Amino acid sequence: MKKFWWVNHNQTFRQEIDGGYLWSPKKEKGGKNSQFYNNMRIASANDFVLSFAAGKISYIGLVSDYAFTCPQPGEFRDKGEAWAKEGWMLPVSWKAIPSPVAPKDHLDAISGKLPQKYSPFNLTTGTGNQKAYLAEISQTVFDEIVKLGNADPDIMFKNTEFPLFENYIDRI
């Protein structure tokens, strides 16, 4: 069954969009489990992901495969110093949304539709939740953002070819 996701990735946004993936540590500092990192293993091929960075959702991603264990990408450089050196890499094909969406400007449209637990977005402040990386959202929220962004994922990803596994390994 297709799932829908929201990723908060300010620090590594450009690397992940350009590289065609998401990457997270497997656990929080100190070894604590994180549902947001565990979601990397739940996401699967043909799931959709909304990319939230700098206050806007400006890309939609289509997951192409399951996450796999992978060293932290070298292109993170100093941005990933606080994270573990090994984590999950999730292959994702990204496409720009025609009209980027600032969720803060549309709180009424999405306010009651985000999950109560593990929400990616703080409805009080209008910003991404601290520590929230990859969060599952409803299709209703996904469809609302897509509509606001004048996007059609079926058309955007119609002839998408996914990179080979080897292309991801070359990044480390």
mmCIF file with all atom_site columns, N, CA and C in Angstrom, residues 4 19 24 40 43 52 62 69 87 94 96 119 124 139 145 148 160 172:
data_model
loop_
_atom_site.group_PDB
_atom_site.id
_atom_site.type_symbol
_atom_site.label_atom_id
_atom_site.label_alt_id
_atom_site.label_comp_id
_atom_site.label_asym_id
_atom_site.label_entity_id
_atom_site.label_seq_id
_atom_site.pdbx_PDB_ins_code
_atom_site.Cartn_x
_atom_site.Cartn_y
_atom_site.Cartn_z
_atom_site.occupancy
_atom_site.B_iso_or_equiv
_atom_site.pdbx_formal_charge
_atom_site.auth_seq_id
_atom_site.auth_comp_id
_atom_site.auth_asym_id
_atom_site.auth_atom_id
_atom_site.pdbx_PDB_model_num
ATOM 1  N N  . PHE A 1 4   ? 2.720  7.990  2.237   1.00 0.00 ? 4   PHE A N  1
ATOM 2  C CA . PHE A 1 4   ? 3.073  9.374  1.927   1.00 0.00 ? 4   PHE A CA 1
ATOM 3  C C  . PHE A 1 4   ? 3.924  9.898  3.074   1.00 0.00 ? 4   PHE A C  1
ATOM 4  N N  . GLY A 1 19  ? 21.478 14.532 -5.164  1.00 0.00 ? 19  GLY A N  1
ATOM 5  C CA . GLY A 1 19  ? 21.971 13.153 -5.165  1.00 0.00 ? 19  GLY A CA 1
ATOM 6  C C  . GLY A 1 19  ? 20.915 12.090 -5.376  1.00 0.00 ? 19  GLY A C  1
ATOM 7  N N  . SER A 1 24  ? 19.832 9.195  6.702   1.00 0.00 ? 24  SER A N  1
ATOM 8  C CA . SER A 1 24  ? 19.706 9.502  8.126   1.00 0.00 ? 24  SER A CA 1
ATOM 9  C C  . SER A 1 24  ? 20.571 8.544  8.928   1.00 0.00 ? 24  SER A C  1
ATOM 10 N N  . MET A 1 40  ? 12.672 5.411  7.697   1.00 0.00 ? 40  MET A N  1
ATOM 11 C CA . MET A 1 40  ? 13.496 5.183  6.509   1.00 0.00 ? 40  MET A CA 1
ATOM 12 C C  . MET A 1 40  ? 13.380 3.727  6.059   1.00 0.00 ? 40  MET A C  1
ATOM 13 N N  . ALA A 1 43  ? 9.539  3.144  4.527   1.00 0.00 ? 43  ALA A N  1
ATOM 14 C CA . ALA A 1 43  ? 9.277  3.681  3.183   1.00 0.00 ? 43  ALA A CA 1
ATOM 15 C C  . ALA A 1 43  ? 9.689  2.647  2.136   1.00 0.00 ? 43  ALA A C  1
ATOM 16 N N  . PHE A 1 52  ? 10.589 19.370 2.623   1.00 0.00 ? 52  PHE A N  1
ATOM 17 C CA . PHE A 1 52  ? 10.421 20.636 3.331   1.00 0.00 ? 52  PHE A CA 1
ATOM 18 C C  . PHE A 1 52  ? 11.789 21.153 3.763   1.00 0.00 ? 52  PHE A C  1
ATOM 19 N N  . LEU A 1 62  ? 9.785  10.487 -5.349  1.00 0.00 ? 62  LEU A N  1
ATOM 20 C CA . LEU A 1 62  ? 9.222  9.162  -5.530  1.00 0.00 ? 62  LEU A CA 1
ATOM 21 C C  . LEU A 1 62  ? 10.286 8.163  -5.094  1.00 0.00 ? 62  LEU A C  1
ATOM 22 N N  . THR A 1 69  ? 21.750 0.057  4.465   1.00 0.00 ? 69  THR A N  1
ATOM 23 C CA . THR A 1 69  ? 22.826 0.563  5.309   1.00 0.00 ? 69  THR A CA 1
ATOM 24 C C  . THR A 1 69  ? 23.887 1.198  4.426   1.00 0.00 ? 69  THR A C  1
ATOM 25 N N  . GLY A 1 87  ? 24.427 4.956  8.456   1.00 0.00 ? 87  GLY A N  1
ATOM 26 C CA . GLY A 1 87  ? 22.992 5.176  8.582   1.00 0.00 ? 87  GLY A CA 1
ATOM 27 C C  . GLY A 1 87  ? 22.218 4.490  7.483   1.00 0.00 ? 87  GLY A C  1
ATOM 28 N N  . TRP A 1 94  ? 13.694 13.020 -7.276  1.00 0.00 ? 94  TRP A N  1
ATOM 29 C CA . TRP A 1 94  ? 13.079 14.299 -6.895  1.00 0.00 ? 94  TRP A CA 1
ATOM 30 C C  . TRP A 1 94  ? 12.690 15.109 -8.118  1.00 0.00 ? 94  TRP A C  1
ATOM 31 N N  . ALA A 1 96  ? 10.942 19.116 -8.989  1.00 0.00 ? 96  ALA A N  1
ATOM 32 C CA . ALA A 1 96  ? 10.533 20.417 -8.440  1.00 0.00 ? 96  ALA A CA 1
ATOM 33 C C  . ALA A 1 96  ? 9.037  20.629 -8.611  1.00 0.00 ? 96  ALA A C  1
ATOM 34 N N  . SER A 1 119 ? 4.384  14.174 14.244  1.00 0.00 ? 119 SER A N  1
ATOM 35 C CA . SER A 1 119 ? 4.063  15.138 13.201  1.00 0.00 ? 119 SER A CA 1
ATOM 36 C C  . SER A 1 119 ? 5.342  15.807 12.696  1.00 0.00 ? 119 SER A C  1
ATOM 37 N N  . THR A 1 124 ? 1.687  25.307 15.876  1.00 0.00 ? 124 THR A N  1
ATOM 38 C CA . THR A 1 124 ? 1.742  26.521 16.689  1.00 0.00 ? 124 THR A CA 1
ATOM 39 C C  . THR A 1 124 ? 2.734  27.521 16.104  1.00 0.00 ? 124 THR A C  1
ATOM 40 N N  . GLN A 1 139 ? -2.608 10.752 2.916   1.00 0.00 ? 139 GLN A N  1
ATOM 41 C CA . GLN A 1 139 ? -2.753 11.113 1.506   1.00 0.00 ? 139 GLN A CA 1
ATOM 42 C C  . GLN A 1 139 ? -3.485 12.443 1.386   1.00 0.00 ? 139 GLN A C  1
ATOM 43 N N  . ILE A 1 145 ? -1.173 19.636 -0.384  1.00 0.00 ? 145 ILE A N  1
ATOM 44 C CA . ILE A 1 145 ? 0.088  20.329 -0.728  1.00 0.00 ? 145 ILE A CA 1
ATOM 45 C C  . ILE A 1 145 ? 0.315  20.287 -2.234  1.00 0.00 ? 145 ILE A C  1
ATOM 46 N N  . LEU A 1 148 ? -1.963 22.799 -3.856  1.00 0.00 ? 148 LEU A N  1
ATOM 47 C CA . LEU A 1 148 ? -1.476 24.167 -3.622  1.00 0.00 ? 148 LEU A CA 1
ATOM 48 C C  . LEU A 1 148 ? -0.246 24.476 -4.471  1.00 0.00 ? 148 LEU A C  1
ATOM 49 N N  . THR A 1 160 ? 9.913  8.292  -15.271 1.00 0.00 ? 160 THR A N  1
ATOM 50 C CA . THR A 1 160 ? 11.085 8.366  -14.403 1.00 0.00 ? 160 THR A CA 1
ATOM 51 C C  . THR A 1 160 ? 11.903 7.083  -14.478 1.00 0.00 ? 160 THR A C  1
ATOM 52 N N  . ILE A 1 172 ? 29.812 7.665  -1.491  1.00 0.00 ? 172 ILE A N  1
ATOM 53 C CA . ILE A 1 172 ? 30.444 7.546  -0.167  1.00 0.00 ? 172 ILE A CA 1
ATOM 54 C C  . ILE A 1 172 ? 31.957 7.561  -0.246  1.00 0.00 ? 172 ILE A C  1
#
